Amino acid sequence: MVKMKPVKLVPLVLAFVLLMSLRSSASFTPIDNYLIACGSSKSITFQGRTFVPDTQQSSLVLKSANSVVASSNSTVPSPIYQSARVFEAAASYKFKIQQEGRHWVRLYFYPLTSPGQNLESAQLTVVTDNFVLLTNFSFKNYNGSYLFKEYAINVTSDTLTLTLIPSNNSVAFVNAIEVVSLFRMHFSLTRHML
Ligand SMILES: *[C@@H]1O[C@H](CO)[C@@H](O)[C@H](O)[C@H]1NC(C)=O
Ligand SMILES: *[C@@H]1O[C@H](CO)[C@@H](O)[C@H](O)[C@H]1NC(C)=O
Ligand SMILES: *[C@@H]1O[C@H](CO)[C@@H](O)[C@H](O)[C@H]1NC(C)=O
Ligand SMILES: *[C@@H]1O[C@H](CO)[C@@H](O)[C@H](O)[C@H]1NC(C)=O
Ligand SMILES: *[C@@H]1O[C@H](CO)[C@@H](O)[C@H](O)[C@H]1NC(C)=O
């Protein structure tokens, strides 16, 4: 009689967990979901998701004294690297955040060679309001051909500011940015690791 209880409980718990995860993954859309193709003139679909040009995302403010666009028709590691926005001075992307808490921040860098631009020697630093994400990064000192960085950041305000800072006599650039809220750690992790 004593052994009956766990036998009955386990399927019930499993069914409940399964039901909850099916329901959540089916309806899960991040509340904050910025997929930004920096400097691009058109939307870019990458891994089934659509990255919108940084000039077309209305809840995003680009604060910059001066920026130029770099783009390439030659082969790039993936479509997301086809364009970049290049800054001659510190510049910020300011995202409106609807849900405070954990967010993924993902940064994509590829040193495009487009007319008048060689980003290979650029050296840059990236900071948020509270964190330093990259310090003096340059492809000059890096073995890879492109750089993808991913951070889980706790956003504790209704905005998130990403600031790109060129080192002296250099430029800063970025090809794409994602800022995505993690509503439930478990489900978003599952989703994004697929
Ligand atoms: C890419 O190709 C298009 C059309 O062939 C051309 O108009 C554009 O200037 C090219 N861009 C670069 C960066 O070479
Ligand atoms: C870069 O590659 C070279 C040769 O392949 C290697 O000797 C060097 O340690 C690498 N540097 C880094 C930072 O991984
Ligand atoms: C985020 O930071 C706030 C304020 O420090 C804290 O109350 C909250 O628990 C943190 N959330 C996560 C998911 O770490
Ligand atoms: C970054 O580079 C600048 C000069 O370009 C230098 O002053 C600074 O110390 C460097 N920072 C780090 C953490 O290496
Ligand atoms: C960077 O440039 C500023 C202004 O020109 C100068 O004051 C500063 O000393 C420079 N820093 C480095 C590390 O060269």
mmCIF file with all atom_site columns, C-alpha atoms in Angstrom, residues 89-177:
data_model
loop_
_atom_site.group_PDB
_atom_site.id
_atom_site.type_symbol
_atom_site.label_atom_id
_atom_site.label_alt_id
_atom_site.label_comp_id
_atom_site.label_asym_id
_atom_site.label_entity_id
_atom_site.label_seq_id
_atom_site.pdbx_PDB_ins_code
_atom_site.Cartn_x
_atom_site.Cartn_y
_atom_site.Cartn_z
_atom_site.occupancy
_atom_site.B_iso_or_equiv
_atom_site.pdbx_formal_charge
_atom_site.auth_seq_id
_atom_site.auth_comp_id
_atom_site.auth_asym_id
_atom_site.auth_atom_id
_atom_site.pdbx_PDB_model_num
ATOM 1  C CA . ALA A 1 89  ? 33.541 58.221 -32.141 1.00 0.00 ? 89  ALA A CA 1
ATOM 2  C CA . ALA A 1 90  ? 31.701 56.601 -29.256 1.00 0.00 ? 90  ALA A CA 1
ATOM 3  C CA . ALA A 1 91  ? 28.134 55.717 -30.234 1.00 0.00 ? 91  ALA A CA 1
ATOM 4  C CA . SER A 1 92  ? 25.206 54.082 -28.477 1.00 0.00 ? 92  SER A CA 1
ATOM 5  C CA . TYR A 1 93  ? 22.281 51.891 -29.312 1.00 0.00 ? 93  TYR A CA 1
ATOM 6  C CA . LYS A 1 94  ? 19.564 52.474 -26.745 1.00 0.00 ? 94  LYS A CA 1
ATOM 7  C CA . PHE A 1 95  ? 16.936 49.733 -26.455 1.00 0.00 ? 95  PHE A CA 1
ATOM 8  C CA . LYS A 1 96  ? 13.592 50.181 -24.724 1.00 0.00 ? 96  LYS A CA 1
ATOM 9  C CA . ILE A 1 97  ? 13.169 47.316 -22.303 1.00 0.00 ? 97  ILE A CA 1
ATOM 10 C CA . GLN A 1 98  ? 9.669  46.165 -21.451 1.00 0.00 ? 98  GLN A CA 1
ATOM 11 C CA . GLN A 1 99  ? 10.597 43.409 -19.066 1.00 0.00 ? 99  GLN A CA 1
ATOM 12 C CA . GLU A 1 100 ? 13.415 43.910 -16.591 1.00 0.00 ? 100 GLU A CA 1
ATOM 13 C CA . GLY A 1 101 ? 15.550 40.897 -15.716 1.00 0.00 ? 101 GLY A CA 1
ATOM 14 C CA . ARG A 1 102 ? 17.732 38.522 -17.671 1.00 0.00 ? 102 ARG A CA 1
ATOM 15 C CA . HIS A 1 103 ? 18.345 39.233 -21.338 1.00 0.00 ? 103 HIS A CA 1
ATOM 16 C CA . TRP A 1 104 ? 20.584 37.704 -23.935 1.00 0.00 ? 104 TRP A CA 1
ATOM 17 C CA . VAL A 1 105 ? 22.838 40.216 -25.616 1.00 0.00 ? 105 VAL A CA 1
ATOM 18 C CA . ARG A 1 106 ? 24.555 38.870 -28.715 1.00 0.00 ? 106 ARG A CA 1
ATOM 19 C CA . LEU A 1 107 ? 27.076 40.765 -30.795 1.00 0.00 ? 107 LEU A CA 1
ATOM 20 C CA . TYR A 1 108 ? 28.302 39.896 -34.273 1.00 0.00 ? 108 TYR A CA 1
ATOM 21 C CA . PHE A 1 109 ? 31.534 41.212 -35.747 1.00 0.00 ? 109 PHE A CA 1
ATOM 22 C CA . TYR A 1 110 ? 33.176 40.584 -39.094 1.00 0.00 ? 110 TYR A CA 1
ATOM 23 C CA . PRO A 1 111 ? 35.863 42.898 -40.497 1.00 0.00 ? 111 PRO A CA 1
ATOM 24 C CA . LEU A 1 112 ? 34.330 43.610 -43.890 1.00 0.00 ? 112 LEU A CA 1
ATOM 25 C CA . THR A 1 113 ? 36.496 45.028 -46.601 1.00 0.00 ? 113 THR A CA 1
ATOM 26 C CA . SER A 1 114 ? 34.283 47.388 -48.483 1.00 0.00 ? 114 SER A CA 1
ATOM 27 C CA . PRO A 1 115 ? 35.420 50.380 -50.519 1.00 0.00 ? 115 PRO A CA 1
ATOM 28 C CA . GLY A 1 116 ? 37.206 52.766 -48.166 1.00 0.00 ? 116 GLY A CA 1
ATOM 29 C CA . GLN A 1 117 ? 36.881 50.508 -45.145 1.00 0.00 ? 117 GLN A CA 1
ATOM 30 C CA . ASN A 1 118 ? 39.248 48.036 -43.659 1.00 0.00 ? 118 ASN A CA 1
ATOM 31 C CA . LEU A 1 119 ? 37.899 47.003 -40.321 1.00 0.00 ? 119 LEU A CA 1
ATOM 32 C CA . GLU A 1 120 ? 40.644 44.469 -39.687 1.00 0.00 ? 120 GLU A CA 1
ATOM 33 C CA . SER A 1 121 ? 42.689 46.970 -37.690 1.00 0.00 ? 121 SER A CA 1
ATOM 34 C CA . ALA A 1 122 ? 39.802 48.637 -35.859 1.00 0.00 ? 122 ALA A CA 1
ATOM 35 C CA . GLN A 1 123 ? 40.038 48.421 -32.083 1.00 0.00 ? 123 GLN A CA 1
ATOM 36 C CA . LEU A 1 124 ? 36.919 48.717 -29.996 1.00 0.00 ? 124 LEU A CA 1
ATOM 37 C CA . THR A 1 125 ? 35.380 48.469 -26.566 1.00 0.00 ? 125 THR A CA 1
ATOM 38 C CA . VAL A 1 126 ? 31.723 47.665 -25.882 1.00 0.00 ? 126 VAL A CA 1
ATOM 39 C CA . VAL A 1 127 ? 29.992 48.528 -22.625 1.00 0.00 ? 127 VAL A CA 1
ATOM 40 C CA . THR A 1 128 ? 26.430 48.511 -21.302 1.00 0.00 ? 128 THR A CA 1
ATOM 41 C CA . ASP A 1 129 ? 25.140 50.690 -18.483 1.00 0.00 ? 129 ASP A CA 1
ATOM 42 C CA . ASN A 1 130 ? 26.666 48.279 -15.966 1.00 0.00 ? 130 ASN A CA 1
ATOM 43 C CA . PHE A 1 131 ? 28.971 45.888 -17.744 1.00 0.00 ? 131 PHE A CA 1
ATOM 44 C CA . VAL A 1 132 ? 32.020 45.849 -19.969 1.00 0.00 ? 132 VAL A CA 1
ATOM 45 C CA . LEU A 1 133 ? 31.432 43.352 -22.765 1.00 0.00 ? 133 LEU A CA 1
ATOM 46 C CA . LEU A 1 134 ? 34.571 43.755 -24.871 1.00 0.00 ? 134 LEU A CA 1
ATOM 47 C CA . THR A 1 135 ? 37.800 45.615 -24.166 1.00 0.00 ? 135 THR A CA 1
ATOM 48 C CA . ASN A 1 136 ? 40.052 46.880 -26.944 1.00 0.00 ? 136 ASN A CA 1
ATOM 49 C CA . PHE A 1 137 ? 39.086 44.043 -29.243 1.00 0.00 ? 137 PHE A CA 1
ATOM 50 C CA . SER A 1 138 ? 40.749 43.955 -32.642 1.00 0.00 ? 138 SER A CA 1
ATOM 51 C CA . PHE A 1 139 ? 40.831 41.354 -35.388 1.00 0.00 ? 139 PHE A CA 1
ATOM 52 C CA . LYS A 1 140 ? 44.527 42.230 -35.715 1.00 0.00 ? 140 LYS A CA 1
ATOM 53 C CA . ASN A 1 141 ? 45.135 40.231 -32.538 1.00 0.00 ? 141 ASN A CA 1
ATOM 54 C CA . TYR A 1 142 ? 42.524 37.581 -33.126 1.00 0.00 ? 142 TYR A CA 1
ATOM 55 C CA . ASN A 1 143 ? 42.820 34.313 -34.986 1.00 0.00 ? 143 ASN A CA 1
ATOM 56 C CA . GLY A 1 144 ? 39.229 33.925 -36.136 1.00 0.00 ? 144 GLY A CA 1
ATOM 57 C CA . SER A 1 145 ? 37.699 35.525 -39.206 1.00 0.00 ? 145 SER A CA 1
ATOM 58 C CA . TYR A 1 146 ? 34.576 36.616 -37.375 1.00 0.00 ? 146 TYR A CA 1
ATOM 59 C CA . LEU A 1 147 ? 33.514 37.074 -33.761 1.00 0.00 ? 147 LEU A CA 1
ATOM 60 C CA . PHE A 1 148 ? 30.224 36.142 -32.144 1.00 0.00 ? 148 PHE A CA 1
ATOM 61 C CA . LYS A 1 149 ? 29.796 37.016 -28.473 1.00 0.00 ? 149 LYS A CA 1
ATOM 62 C CA . GLU A 1 150 ? 26.908 36.108 -26.222 1.00 0.00 ? 150 GLU A CA 1
ATOM 63 C CA . TYR A 1 151 ? 26.110 37.497 -22.790 1.00 0.00 ? 151 TYR A CA 1
ATOM 64 C CA . ALA A 1 152 ? 23.304 36.961 -20.292 1.00 0.00 ? 152 ALA A CA 1
ATOM 65 C CA . ILE A 1 153 ? 22.724 40.313 -18.655 1.00 0.00 ? 153 ILE A CA 1
ATOM 66 C CA . ASN A 1 154 ? 20.371 41.306 -15.871 1.00 0.00 ? 154 ASN A CA 1
ATOM 67 C CA . VAL A 1 155 ? 18.714 44.498 -17.043 1.00 0.00 ? 155 VAL A CA 1
ATOM 68 C CA . THR A 1 156 ? 17.468 46.515 -14.083 1.00 0.00 ? 156 THR A CA 1
ATOM 69 C CA . SER A 1 157 ? 16.079 49.538 -15.897 1.00 0.00 ? 157 SER A CA 1
ATOM 70 C CA . ASP A 1 158 ? 13.599 50.246 -18.682 1.00 0.00 ? 158 ASP A CA 1
ATOM 71 C CA . THR A 1 159 ? 16.376 50.905 -21.145 1.00 0.00 ? 159 THR A CA 1
ATOM 72 C CA . LEU A 1 160 ? 19.562 49.128 -22.104 1.00 0.00 ? 160 LEU A CA 1
ATOM 73 C CA . THR A 1 161 ? 22.312 51.192 -23.649 1.00 0.00 ? 161 THR A CA 1
ATOM 74 C CA . LEU A 1 162 ? 25.037 49.486 -25.636 1.00 0.00 ? 162 LEU A CA 1
ATOM 75 C CA . THR A 1 163 ? 27.956 51.808 -26.253 1.00 0.00 ? 163 THR A CA 1
ATOM 76 C CA . LEU A 1 164 ? 30.687 51.151 -28.795 1.00 0.00 ? 164 LEU A CA 1
ATOM 77 C CA . ILE A 1 165 ? 33.929 53.013 -28.195 1.00 0.00 ? 165 ILE A CA 1
ATOM 78 C CA . PRO A 1 166 ? 36.757 53.146 -30.712 1.00 0.00 ? 166 PRO A CA 1
ATOM 79 C CA . SER A 1 167 ? 40.288 53.245 -29.369 1.00 0.00 ? 167 SER A CA 1
ATOM 80 C CA . ASN A 1 168 ? 42.295 56.308 -30.330 1.00 0.00 ? 168 ASN A CA 1
ATOM 81 C CA . ASN A 1 169 ? 42.757 56.734 -34.080 1.00 0.00 ? 169 ASN A CA 1
ATOM 82 C CA . SER A 1 170 ? 40.550 53.780 -34.743 1.00 0.00 ? 170 SER A CA 1
ATOM 83 C CA . VAL A 1 171 ? 36.911 53.155 -35.566 1.00 0.00 ? 171 VAL A CA 1
ATOM 84 C CA . ALA A 1 172 ? 34.361 50.955 -33.866 1.00 0.00 ? 172 ALA A CA 1
ATOM 85 C CA . PHE A 1 173 ? 31.908 48.778 -35.761 1.00 0.00 ? 173 PHE A CA 1
ATOM 86 C CA . VAL A 1 174 ? 29.281 46.116 -35.316 1.00 0.00 ? 174 VAL A CA 1
ATOM 87 C CA . ASN A 1 175 ? 27.455 43.925 -37.841 1.00 0.00 ? 175 ASN A CA 1
ATOM 88 C CA . ALA A 1 176 ? 24.467 42.763 -35.836 1.00 0.00 ? 176 ALA A CA 1
ATOM 89 C CA . ILE A 1 177 ? 23.014 42.943 -32.343 1.00 0.00 ? 177 ILE A CA 1
#
